[in-house]
Amino acid sequence: MKILVLIGNVPDTTTKIKFNADNTAIDASGVQWIINPWDELALTRAMELKEAHVDAVEKIVVANVGRSETEATLRKALAVGADEAIRIDADPLDAFYVASQLAAVAADYDLILAGIENADYNGTAVGGMLAELLERKSVSAVSGIDLEGDLLKISREIDGGSQQLNMSLPLLAVVQKGIAKEPRIPAMRGIMMARKKPLNVIAAADAEALTAFDHFELPPAKAACKMVEEEQAASLIRILHEEAKVL
Amino acid sequence: MSVLVYIENWDGKLKKLSYELASYGAQLAEKLQLPVKAVSLGKVDEATLQNLGKYGIPEVLSDTNEAYNTLDNSAIAKALFAATEKTAATIVVMANNNLGKAVSPRLAVKMKAGLVSAVQGLPISTEPFVVKKMVFTSKAFAHITIKSANKILTLAPNTFGLVEKNVETTLTSFDAGLAASDFETTVVSSNKVTGKVLLQDAEIVVSGGRGMKAADNWGQLEELAEILGAGTACSRPVSDEGWRPHAEHVGQTGKIIAPNLYFAFGISGAIQHLGGVSSSKVIVAVNKDPEAPIFEAADYGIVGDVFKVLPQFIEAVKELKA
């Protein structure tokens, strides 16, 4: 079995977001780029599956749609333990465009793992679109995945609870929190080995974007917090009722 | 051309979210001067679907095939696509919840539709078609143009509200034409939360952080939630420690919520946490550290001991409700 993990290259989640002068793009100066947190968990789980099922999992490949500056993030994924990386040389214009690019390389993989959300533009669509383009089954909000022979034992969150599923391969799983406990941090040996692992750059396929960013804006500044003394805590409930009218 | 609203059901029931989507679809259609219809997949009784008329939905296509209960992503997308063909829909509206996030991308490929998820409010302009959504986990907003003729919007729950517009609702029986083999998700077991307000549906959320100190200390917090009819939530360290389930984690890598009132007890307010809650209409923070960043995001705050404040809140709410 071959596993493909989709990797998003996003600003570190503690980044103070700034935009360029006409607010049409993020100001990337000083931004630290990381593996999208959900994708990092997906990769971690893929590694755990490979270690637990040495005979079943042949290799783990990571893929990203981006320009050369995203290679540091792919190298990090290799250092965590992926066997190979693919970078499709294109700007990730929108979810449909990115999914169309990935469809050109993803068909051979039995299991595709995608994070449920991207921490930059908070898009949630690439995984589902890729599954549809490949005409394969997908399961979303997956918080647990295990291999039992040819069967995948999956836990997913639904609106109002959770479910245990049995799914067959090939499958695309859109994963969320819980899929792995902690993201794996690359060890020194992993970082050394990552330098020698293949990172294949592929030319972009012909595809179109269906949406475009017009501009960005920062949220309005928040008014100062009204403070209440600890001993007067009960009065705050009255304020919420009478002044804020939310109780 | 028309607007189609996907109304999902939970064991045959609708929720406030369903009526919020109906309101949004009807208002959007009015703005675009297009007809609006809704589609329901699964067994929902007629009287329930007729309630959508109160929010401006004149016709509901209803496919009562019970196999939709498996929430098979591919099958639901197929059925929705059949509904768009039947109604000549060019714009589809659904919830930005687990199911909406799972099926909207598949439907977008079938329709070749530009998809924007977690949209807030009606389009800012219709020609070009521009919508607003939160990006960088609430640190900014983006105005996004959908260039394609077909469009899908998933609505961020509790951001639009209900808009009454009474119309007569006709129910049309609808067969999406799915075969048993279209449903490939085998559900072994389901664990549905009962008797509790779901976090995603909650208009009030009571949340605890590391300042709650231990899993055993949640009793008062749960009591407050109970008497308020609120959902319970927690910060990341709390779910990582296993004090509370992952499903309760709100923040960057957990859930993003937008209740009317959010109580943060013993939560310092790391930027990742604030991203998940800053769309709340009113935030109340209780923390012993006056420098905690949560006070910069909060509307009301108490610097103090959560275990001294909680009993006072509980008493005050009981008095208010009496």
Coordinates of C-alpha atoms in Angstrom, one line a residue:
Chain A
M1 CA 0.0 0.0 0.0
K2 CA 1.2 3.5 -0.9
I3 CA 0.1 6.5 1.2
L4 CA 0.0 10.1 -0.1
V5 CA -0.2 12.9 2.4
L6 CA -1.1 16.3 1.1
I7 CA 1.0 19.1 2.7
G8 CA 0.0 22.7 3.0
N9 CA 2.7 25.4 3.5
V10 CA 1.2 27.9 5.9
P11 CA 2.3 30.8 8.2
D12 CA 3.2 29.7 11.7
T13 CA 0.0 29.9 13.7
T14 CA 1.4 32.5 16.0
T15 CA 2.2 34.9 13.1
K16 CA 0.9 38.4 13.3
I17 CA -0.8 38.7 10.0
K18 CA -0.1 41.8 7.8
F19 CA -1.0 42.5 4.2
N20 CA 0.7 44.4 1.4
A21 CA -0.1 48.1 0.7
D22 CA -3.2 47.5 -1.4
N23 CA -4.4 44.6 0.9
T24 CA -4.4 42.1 -2.0
A25 CA -1.9 39.6 -0.5
I26 CA -0.2 38.6 2.8
D27 CA 3.0 40.5 3.6
A28 CA 5.3 37.5 3.8
S29 CA 8.3 39.4 5.4
G30 CA 9.3 37.8 8.6
V31 CA 6.8 35.0 8.3
Q32 CA 7.9 31.6 9.5
W33 CA 6.3 28.8 7.3
I34 CA 5.3 25.5 8.7
I35 CA 3.5 22.3 7.7
N36 CA -0.2 22.9 8.0
P37 CA -1.0 21.6 11.5
W38 CA -3.6 19.0 10.4
D39 CA -1.4 17.8 7.6
E40 CA 1.4 17.3 10.1
L41 CA -0.9 15.1 12.2
A42 CA -1.9 13.2 9.1
L43 CA 1.8 12.6 8.3
T44 CA 2.4 11.5 11.8
R45 CA -0.4 8.9 11.6
A46 CA 0.9 7.7 8.3
M47 CA 4.3 7.1 9.9
E48 CA 2.6 5.2 12.8
L49 CA 0.7 3.0 10.3
K50 CA 3.9 2.3 8.4
E51 CA 5.7 1.3 11.6
A52 CA 2.9 -0.9 12.8
H53 CA 2.3 -2.6 9.4
V54 CA 5.8 -2.8 7.9
D55 CA 4.7 -5.4 5.4
A56 CA 1.5 -3.6 4.3
V57 CA 2.7 0.0 4.0
E58 CA 5.2 0.3 1.2
K59 CA 5.9 4.0 1.2
I60 CA 4.7 7.4 2.2
V61 CA 4.9 10.3 -0.2
V62 CA 4.1 13.9 0.6
A63 CA 2.8 16.4 -2.0
N64 CA 2.4 20.1 -2.2
V65 CA 1.4 22.6 -4.8
G66 CA 3.7 25.6 -4.5
R67 CA 6.8 27.5 -5.7
S68 CA 10.4 26.7 -4.7
E69 CA 10.1 28.5 -1.4
T70 CA 7.8 25.7 -0.1
E71 CA 10.6 23.2 -0.4
A72 CA 11.8 23.8 3.2
T73 CA 8.4 22.7 4.4
L74 CA 8.5 19.5 2.2
R75 CA 12.1 18.8 3.5
K76 CA 10.7 19.0 7.0
A77 CA 8.0 16.4 6.1
L78 CA 10.8 14.2 4.7
A79 CA 12.7 14.7 8.0
V80 CA 9.7 13.6 9.9
G81 CA 9.9 10.4 7.9
A82 CA 8.1 10.6 4.5
D83 CA 10.0 8.6 1.9
E84 CA 9.6 11.0 -1.0
A85 CA 8.2 14.4 -1.8
I86 CA 6.5 15.9 -4.8
R87 CA 6.2 19.6 -5.5
I88 CA 4.0 20.7 -8.3
D89 CA 5.4 23.9 -9.5
A90 CA 2.5 26.3 -9.4
D91 CA 0.9 29.0 -7.3
P92 CA -1.9 27.4 -5.2
L93 CA -4.6 29.7 -6.7
D94 CA -7.7 28.1 -5.2
A95 CA -8.9 24.7 -3.9
F96 CA -10.2 23.6 -7.3
Y97 CA -6.9 24.5 -9.0
V98 CA -4.8 22.8 -6.3
A99 CA -7.0 19.7 -6.4
S100 CA -6.7 19.6 -10.2
Q101 CA -2.9 19.7 -9.9
L102 CA -2.8 16.9 -7.3
A103 CA -5.2 14.7 -9.3
A104 CA -2.4 14.4 -11.9
V105 CA -0.1 12.7 -9.4
A106 CA -2.4 11.1 -6.8
A107 CA -4.2 8.3 -8.7
D108 CA -1.6 5.6 -7.8
Y109 CA -1.9 5.9 -4.1
D110 CA -4.2 3.6 -2.2
L111 CA -4.7 5.9 0.8
I112 CA -4.6 9.6 0.5
L113 CA -4.7 11.7 3.7
A114 CA -5.6 15.4 3.7
G115 CA -5.9 17.8 6.6
I116 CA -9.5 19.0 7.3
E117 CA -8.5 22.7 7.0
N118 CA -5.7 25.0 5.9
A119 CA -4.5 27.4 8.6
D120 CA -4.0 30.2 6.1
Y121 CA -7.2 30.8 4.1
N122 CA -9.2 28.3 6.2
G123 CA -10.2 26.4 3.1
T124 CA -11.6 22.9 3.6
A125 CA -12.1 21.7 0.1
V126 CA -8.9 20.3 -1.5
G127 CA -9.3 16.8 -0.1
G128 CA -12.9 16.4 -1.1
M129 CA -12.3 17.9 -4.5
L130 CA -9.4 15.6 -5.1
A131 CA -11.5 12.5 -4.2
E132 CA -14.2 13.6 -6.6
L133 CA -11.7 14.2 -9.4
L134 CA -10.2 10.7 -8.8
E135 CA -13.7 9.3 -8.5
R136 CA -12.9 7.6 -5.2
K137 CA -14.6 7.3 -1.8
S138 CA -13.9 9.9 0.8
V139 CA -14.5 10.1 4.6
S140 CA -14.2 13.4 6.4
A141 CA -13.6 14.6 9.9
V142 CA -11.6 11.4 10.6
S143 CA -10.2 11.3 14.1
G144 CA -8.9 7.8 14.0
I145 CA -7.6 5.4 11.4
D146 CA -6.3 1.8 11.7
L147 CA -5.4 -0.9 9.3
E148 CA -6.8 -4.4 9.6
G149 CA -5.8 -6.5 6.7
D150 CA -7.3 -4.8 3.6
L151 CA -9.8 -3.0 5.8
L152 CA -9.6 0.5 7.3
K153 CA -11.1 1.0 10.7
I154 CA -12.1 4.6 10.9
S155 CA -13.5 6.9 13.6
R156 CA -15.2 10.0 12.3
E157 CA -16.9 12.9 14.0
I158 CA -20.4 13.7 12.8
D159 CA -22.5 16.6 13.7
G160 CA -23.8 15.4 17.0
G161 CA -21.5 12.5 17.8
S162 CA -19.0 10.1 16.4
Q163 CA -19.1 6.9 14.3
Q164 CA -16.9 3.8 13.7
L165 CA -16.7 2.9 10.0
N166 CA -15.3 0.1 8.0
M167 CA -13.9 1.3 4.7
S168 CA -12.1 -0.4 1.8
L169 CA -9.2 0.9 -0.2
P170 CA -8.7 3.0 -2.3
L171 CA -9.8 5.8 0.0
L172 CA -9.2 9.5 0.7
A173 CA -9.5 10.4 4.3
V174 CA -9.9 14.1 5.4
V175 CA -8.4 14.0 8.9
Q176 CA -8.8 16.2 12.0
K177 CA -7.6 16.5 15.5
G178 CA -7.3 13.2 17.3
I179 CA -5.8 11.3 14.3
A180 CA -2.5 11.4 16.0
K181 CA -1.7 12.5 19.6
E182 CA 1.2 14.9 19.0
P183 CA 2.9 15.9 15.7
R184 CA 6.3 14.3 15.2
I185 CA 9.3 16.5 15.5
P186 CA 12.1 15.7 13.1
A187 CA 15.2 14.2 14.8
M188 CA 18.7 15.2 13.8
R189 CA 19.1 11.8 12.0
G190 CA 15.9 12.5 10.1
I191 CA 17.1 15.9 9.0
M192 CA 20.3 14.4 7.7
M193 CA 18.5 11.7 5.8
A194 CA 15.9 14.1 4.4
R195 CA 18.7 15.8 2.4
K196 CA 19.2 12.6 0.4
K197 CA 15.5 11.7 -0.1
P198 CA 13.9 12.5 -3.5
L199 CA 12.0 15.7 -3.9
N200 CA 10.5 15.6 -7.4
V201 CA 9.5 18.8 -9.0
I202 CA 6.7 18.4 -11.5
A203 CA 5.4 21.0 -14.0
A204 CA 1.9 22.3 -13.5
A205 CA -1.0 20.7 -15.4
D206 CA -3.4 22.8 -17.3
A207 CA -6.1 23.8 -14.9
E208 CA -8.2 26.9 -13.9
A209 CA -9.1 28.6 -10.7
L210 CA -12.8 29.3 -10.0
T211 CA -12.3 31.8 -7.2
A212 CA -9.9 34.6 -6.6
F213 CA -9.0 36.8 -3.6
D214 CA -10.2 40.4 -4.2
H215 CA -8.7 41.9 -1.1
F216 CA -8.2 41.3 2.7
E217 CA -9.1 43.3 5.7
L218 CA -8.2 43.2 9.4
P219 CA -11.0 42.9 11.9
P220 CA -12.1 46.1 13.6
A221 CA -10.3 46.9 16.9
K222 CA -12.1 45.6 20.0
A223 CA -13.4 48.0 22.6
A224 CA -11.7 47.8 26.0
C225 CA -12.7 44.9 28.3
K226 CA -15.1 46.1 31.1
M227 CA -13.8 44.7 34.4
V228 CA -15.8 43.5 37.3
E229 CA -14.4 42.8 40.8
E230 CA -14.3 39.1 41.9
E231 CA -16.6 39.7 44.8
Q232 CA -19.1 41.4 42.5
A233 CA -19.2 38.5 40.0
A234 CA -23.0 38.1 40.4
S235 CA -23.4 41.7 39.1
L236 CA -21.8 40.6 35.8
I237 CA -24.7 38.2 35.2
R238 CA -27.1 41.1 35.5
I239 CA -25.0 43.2 33.1
L240 CA -25.1 40.3 30.6
H241 CA -28.9 40.3 31.0
E242 CA -29.6 44.0 31.0
E243 CA -26.8 45.7 29.1
A244 CA -25.4 43.1 26.7
K245 CA -28.8 41.3 26.4
V246 CA -27.2 37.9 25.8
L247 CA -28.8 36.2 28.8
Chain B
M1 CA -31.1 29.7 -12.7
S2 CA -32.0 29.2 -9.1
V3 CA -30.7 28.9 -5.6
L4 CA -30.8 25.5 -3.9
V5 CA -30.5 25.1 -0.1
Y6 CA -29.4 21.7 1.2
I7 CA -31.3 21.1 4.4
E8 CA -29.8 18.1 6.3
N9 CA -31.6 16.4 9.1
W10 CA -30.5 14.8 12.4
D11 CA -32.5 11.6 12.9
G12 CA -35.4 13.2 11.0
K13 CA -35.2 16.5 12.9
L14 CA -34.2 20.0 11.8
K15 CA -32.4 22.5 14.0
K16 CA -32.0 26.3 14.2
L17 CA -29.2 25.9 11.7
S18 CA -31.6 24.5 9.2
Y19 CA -33.8 27.6 9.5
E20 CA -30.8 29.8 9.4
L21 CA -29.8 28.2 6.1
A22 CA -33.3 28.5 4.8
S23 CA -33.3 32.2 5.8
Y24 CA -30.0 32.8 4.1
G25 CA -31.0 31.0 0.9
A26 CA -34.3 32.9 0.7
Q27 CA -32.5 36.3 1.3
L28 CA -29.8 35.4 -1.2
A29 CA -32.3 34.5 -3.9
E30 CA -34.2 37.7 -3.3
K31 CA -31.0 39.7 -3.7
L32 CA -30.3 37.9 -6.9
Q33 CA -33.9 37.9 -8.0
L34 CA -33.9 34.2 -8.5
P35 CA -36.2 31.4 -7.3
V36 CA -35.2 29.4 -4.3
K37 CA -35.8 25.8 -3.4
A38 CA -34.6 23.4 -0.8
V39 CA -33.6 19.7 -0.9
S40 CA -33.8 17.2 1.9
L41 CA -32.2 13.8 1.9
G42 CA -33.4 11.1 4.3
K43 CA -36.6 10.5 6.2
V44 CA -38.1 13.7 7.5
D45 CA -41.8 14.1 8.0
E46 CA -43.8 16.5 5.9
A47 CA -44.9 18.8 8.8
T48 CA -41.2 19.3 9.7
L49 CA -40.2 20.3 6.2
Q50 CA -43.2 22.6 5.9
N51 CA -41.7 24.7 8.8
L52 CA -39.1 25.9 6.2
G53 CA -41.9 28.0 4.7
K54 CA -41.7 30.3 7.6
Y55 CA -38.2 31.3 6.4
G56 CA -39.1 31.8 2.8
I57 CA -38.7 28.4 1.2
P58 CA -41.6 27.8 -1.3
E59 CA -40.7 24.3 -2.4
V60 CA -38.8 21.4 -0.8
L61 CA -37.6 18.4 -2.8
S62 CA -37.6 15.4 -0.5
D63 CA -35.8 12.1 -1.2
T64 CA -36.7 9.8 1.7
N65 CA -34.2 7.1 1.0
E66 CA -32.9 6.0 4.4
A67 CA -29.5 5.0 3.1
Y68 CA -28.5 8.7 3.3
N69 CA -28.2 8.0 7.1
T70 CA -24.8 6.5 6.4
L71 CA -23.6 10.0 5.5
D72 CA -21.8 8.6 2.5
N73 CA -20.0 11.7 1.1
S74 CA -20.0 10.5 -2.5
A75 CA -23.7 9.4 -2.5
I76 CA -24.9 12.7 -0.9
A77 CA -22.9 14.7 -3.4
K78 CA -24.4 12.7 -6.2
A79 CA -27.9 13.2 -4.9
L80 CA -27.4 17.0 -4.5
F81 CA -26.1 17.1 -8.0
A82 CA -29.2 15.4 -9.3
A83 CA -31.2 18.0 -7.3
T84 CA -29.3 20.9 -8.9
E85 CA -30.1 19.5 -12.3
K86 CA -33.7 19.0 -11.5
T87 CA -34.1 22.6 -10.2
A88 CA -31.6 24.2 -12.7
A89 CA -29.7 25.5 -9.6
T90 CA -26.7 27.6 -10.2
I91 CA -26.0 28.5 -6.5
V92 CA -26.1 25.9 -3.7
V93 CA -26.1 26.9 -0.1
M94 CA -25.3 24.5 2.8
A95 CA -23.9 24.5 6.3
N96 CA -20.2 24.8 7.1
N97 CA -20.4 21.9 9.5
N98 CA -18.9 18.4 9.2
L99 CA -21.3 17.2 6.5
G100 CA -21.3 20.4 4.6
K101 CA -17.5 20.4 4.6
A102 CA -17.4 16.8 3.4
V103 CA -19.8 17.0 0.5
S104 CA -19.5 20.5 -0.8
P105 CA -16.1 20.0 -2.4
R106 CA -17.4 16.9 -4.2
L107 CA -20.4 18.7 -5.4
A108 CA -18.3 21.6 -6.5
V109 CA -16.3 19.4 -8.9
K110 CA -19.5 17.9 -10.3
M111 CA -21.0 21.3 -10.9
K112 CA -17.7 23.0 -11.8
A113 CA -18.6 25.5 -9.2
G114 CA -16.4 28.0 -7.3
L115 CA -16.7 27.1 -3.7
V116 CA -16.3 29.4 -0.7
S117 CA -16.5 27.9 2.7
A118 CA -17.6 29.5 6.0
V119 CA -19.1 32.5 4.3
Q120 CA -20.3 35.3 6.6
G121 CA -23.4 37.3 5.4
L122 CA -24.9 37.9 2.0
P123 CA -22.6 38.7 -1.0
I124 CA -21.0 42.1 -0.8
S125 CA -21.7 42.4 -4.6
T126 CA -23.4 40.1 -7.0
E127 CA -21.8 41.3 -10.2
P128 CA -19.0 40.4 -9.8
F129 CA -20.0 37.9 -7.1
V130 CA -18.0 38.7 -4.0
V131 CA -18.4 37.1 -0.6
K132 CA -16.7 37.7 2.7
K133 CA -15.1 35.0 4.9
M134 CA -12.8 34.8 7.9
V135 CA -9.2 33.8 7.1
F136 CA -6.0 33.1 9.1
T137 CA -8.3 31.7 11.8
S138 CA -10.1 35.0 12.6
K139 CA -7.0 37.2 12.3
A140 CA -8.4 38.7 9.0
F141 CA -11.2 38.7 6.5
A142 CA -11.0 38.0 2.8
H143 CA -13.3 39.3 0.1
I144 CA -13.4 36.4 -2.5
T145 CA -14.7 36.6 -6.0
I146 CA -16.4 33.6 -7.5
K147 CA -15.6 33.6 -11.2
S148 CA -17.6 30.6 -12.3
A149 CA -21.3 30.6 -13.4
N150 CA -22.1 27.9 -10.8
K151 CA -21.4 28.7 -7.1
I152 CA -21.4 26.9 -3.8
L153 CA -21.4 28.7 -0.4
T154 CA -21.2 27.0 2.9
L155 CA -22.5 29.3 5.7
A156 CA -20.6 29.7 9.0
P157 CA -23.3 28.7 11.5
N158 CA -24.8 31.3 13.8
T159 CA -23.4 34.2 11.8
F160 CA -26.6 35.1 9.8
G161 CA -29.5 34.4 12.1
L162 CA -33.1 33.8 11.3
V163 CA -35.1 36.0 8.9
E164 CA -38.9 35.3 8.9
K165 CA -40.6 35.5 5.6
N166 CA -43.8 33.4 5.5
V167 CA -44.6 31.5 2.3
E168 CA -46.6 28.4 1.5
T169 CA -44.3 25.3 1.2
T170 CA -44.9 22.6 -1.4
L171 CA -43.3 19.3 -0.9
T172 CA -42.1 17.5 -4.0
S173 CA -41.1 13.9 -3.8
F174 CA -37.7 13.5 -5.4
D175 CA -35.8 10.4 -6.4
A176 CA -32.1 11.2 -6.9
G177 CA -31.7 7.9 -8.7
L178 CA -29.1 6.4 -6.4
A179 CA -28.5 2.6 -6.3
A180 CA -27.6 0.7 -3.1
S181 CA -24.1 0.4 -4.6
D182 CA -23.7 4.2 -4.5
F183 CA -23.5 3.9 -0.7
E184 CA -20.0 2.7 0.2
T185 CA -19.7 3.8 3.8
T186 CA -20.2 1.0 6.3
V187 CA -21.2 2.3 9.7
V188 CA -20.3 -0.2 12.4
S189 CA -21.5 1.9 15.3
S190 CA -22.7 5.4 16.1
N191 CA -22.2 7.2 19.3
K192 CA -24.6 10.2 19.4
V193 CA -24.5 12.8 22.1
T194 CA -27.9 13.0 23.7
G195 CA -29.3 15.2 26.4
K196 CA -26.6 17.8 25.9
V197 CA -26.4 21.0 24.0
L198 CA -24.1 20.5 21.1
L199 CA -21.2 22.9 20.9
Q200 CA -21.9 23.7 17.2
D201 CA -25.6 24.5 18.0
A202 CA -25.0 26.3 21.3
E203 CA -25.9 30.0 21.6
I204 CA -24.1 30.2 24.9
V205 CA -20.8 28.3 25.4
V206 CA -19.1 27.7 28.8
S207 CA -15.4 26.9 28.3
G208 CA -12.6 25.9 30.6
G209 CA -8.8 26.1 30.3
R210 CA -5.7 25.0 32.2
G211 CA -6.8 27.3 35.1
M212 CA -9.4 24.7 35.9
K213 CA -6.5 22.7 37.2
A214 CA -7.9 19.1 36.9
A215 CA -10.5 17.0 35.1
D216 CA -12.4 16.6 38.4
N217 CA -13.0 20.3 38.7
W218 CA -15.5 20.6 35.8
G219 CA -18.6 20.0 38.0
Q220 CA -19.4 23.7 38.6
L221 CA -18.6 24.6 35.0
E222 CA -21.0 21.9 33.8
E223 CA -23.6 23.0 36.3
L224 CA -23.4 26.6 35.0
A225 CA -23.7 25.3 31.4
E226 CA -26.7 23.2 32.3
I227 CA -28.7 26.0 33.9
L228 CA -27.8 28.3 31.0
G229 CA -28.7 25.7 28.4
A230 CA -25.2 26.2 27.1
G231 CA -22.7 23.9 25.4
T232 CA -19.3 23.1 27.0
A233 CA -15.9 23.7 25.4
C234 CA -12.3 23.7 26.4
S235 CA -8.9 25.0 25.3
R236 CA -6.3 22.9 23.6
P237 CA -4.1 21.9 26.6
V238 CA -7.2 20.6 28.4
S239 CA -8.1 18.2 25.5
D240 CA -4.5 17.3 25.1
E241 CA -4.3 16.3 28.7
G242 CA -7.4 14.2 28.2
W243 CA -9.4 16.2 30.8
R244 CA -12.1 16.8 28.2
P245 CA -12.9 15.1 24.9
H246 CA -11.3 16.4 21.6
A247 CA -14.7 17.3 20.3
E248 CA -14.9 20.1 22.9
H249 CA -11.6 21.7 21.8
V250 CA -12.2 25.2 20.4
G251 CA -9.4 27.1 18.7
Q252 CA -7.0 27.0 15.8
T253 CA -6.8 23.2 15.4
G254 CA -10.2 22.4 17.0
K255 CA -13.5 24.0 16.3
I256 CA -14.3 27.5 15.3
I257 CA -17.5 28.7 17.0
A258 CA -19.6 31.9 17.0
P259 CA -22.0 31.8 19.9
N260 CA -23.8 34.8 21.2
L261 CA -22.1 34.5 24.6
Y262 CA -18.7 32.7 25.3
F263 CA -17.5 32.2 28.9
A264 CA -13.7 31.6 29.2
F265 CA -12.8 30.2 32.7
G266 CA -9.1 29.9 33.4
I267 CA -8.2 30.3 29.7
S268 CA -5.2 32.5 29.1
G269 CA -6.2 33.3 25.5
A270 CA -3.3 32.1 23.3
I271 CA -3.7 33.5 19.8
Q272 CA -4.6 30.0 18.6
H273 CA -7.5 29.8 21.1
L274 CA -8.7 33.3 20.2
G275 CA -8.9 32.3 16.6
G276 CA -11.6 29.8 17.4
V277 CA -13.8 32.0 19.5
S278 CA -13.3 35.6 18.4
S279 CA -16.4 35.6 16.3
S280 CA -18.5 35.2 19.5
K281 CA -20.8 38.2 20.0
V282 CA -19.9 38.7 23.7
I283 CA -16.9 37.2 25.5
V284 CA -16.6 36.9 29.3
A285 CA -13.2 36.0 30.7
V286 CA -12.3 34.9 34.2
N287 CA -8.6 34.5 34.9
K288 CA -6.4 35.1 37.9
D289 CA -3.7 36.7 35.7
P290 CA -4.6 40.4 34.9
E291 CA -2.0 40.3 32.0
A292 CA -3.7 37.3 30.3
P293 CA -4.3 38.0 26.6
I294 CA -7.9 36.8 26.9
F295 CA -8.8 40.2 28.4
E296 CA -7.8 41.9 25.2
A297 CA -10.4 39.8 23.3
A298 CA -13.0 39.9 26.0
D299 CA -15.9 42.3 26.4
Y300 CA -16.3 41.6 30.2
G301 CA -13.6 40.3 32.5
I302 CA -13.0 39.3 36.1
V303 CA -9.5 39.0 37.5
G304 CA -9.9 36.3 40.1
D305 CA -10.2 32.7 41.1
V306 CA -12.5 30.7 38.8
F307 CA -13.6 28.6 41.8
K308 CA -14.8 31.7 43.6
V309 CA -16.5 33.2 40.6
L310 CA -18.3 30.1 39.3
P311 CA -20.6 29.6 42.4
Q312 CA -21.5 33.3 42.2
F313 CA -22.4 33.0 38.6
I314 CA -24.5 29.9 39.2
E315 CA -26.4 31.6 42.0
A316 CA -27.0 34.7 40.0
V317 CA -28.2 32.8 36.9
K318 CA -30.6 30.8 39.2
E319 CA -32.0 34.1 40.5
L320 CA -32.3 35.5 37.0
K321 CA -34.2 32.4 35.8
A322 CA -36.4 32.3 38.8

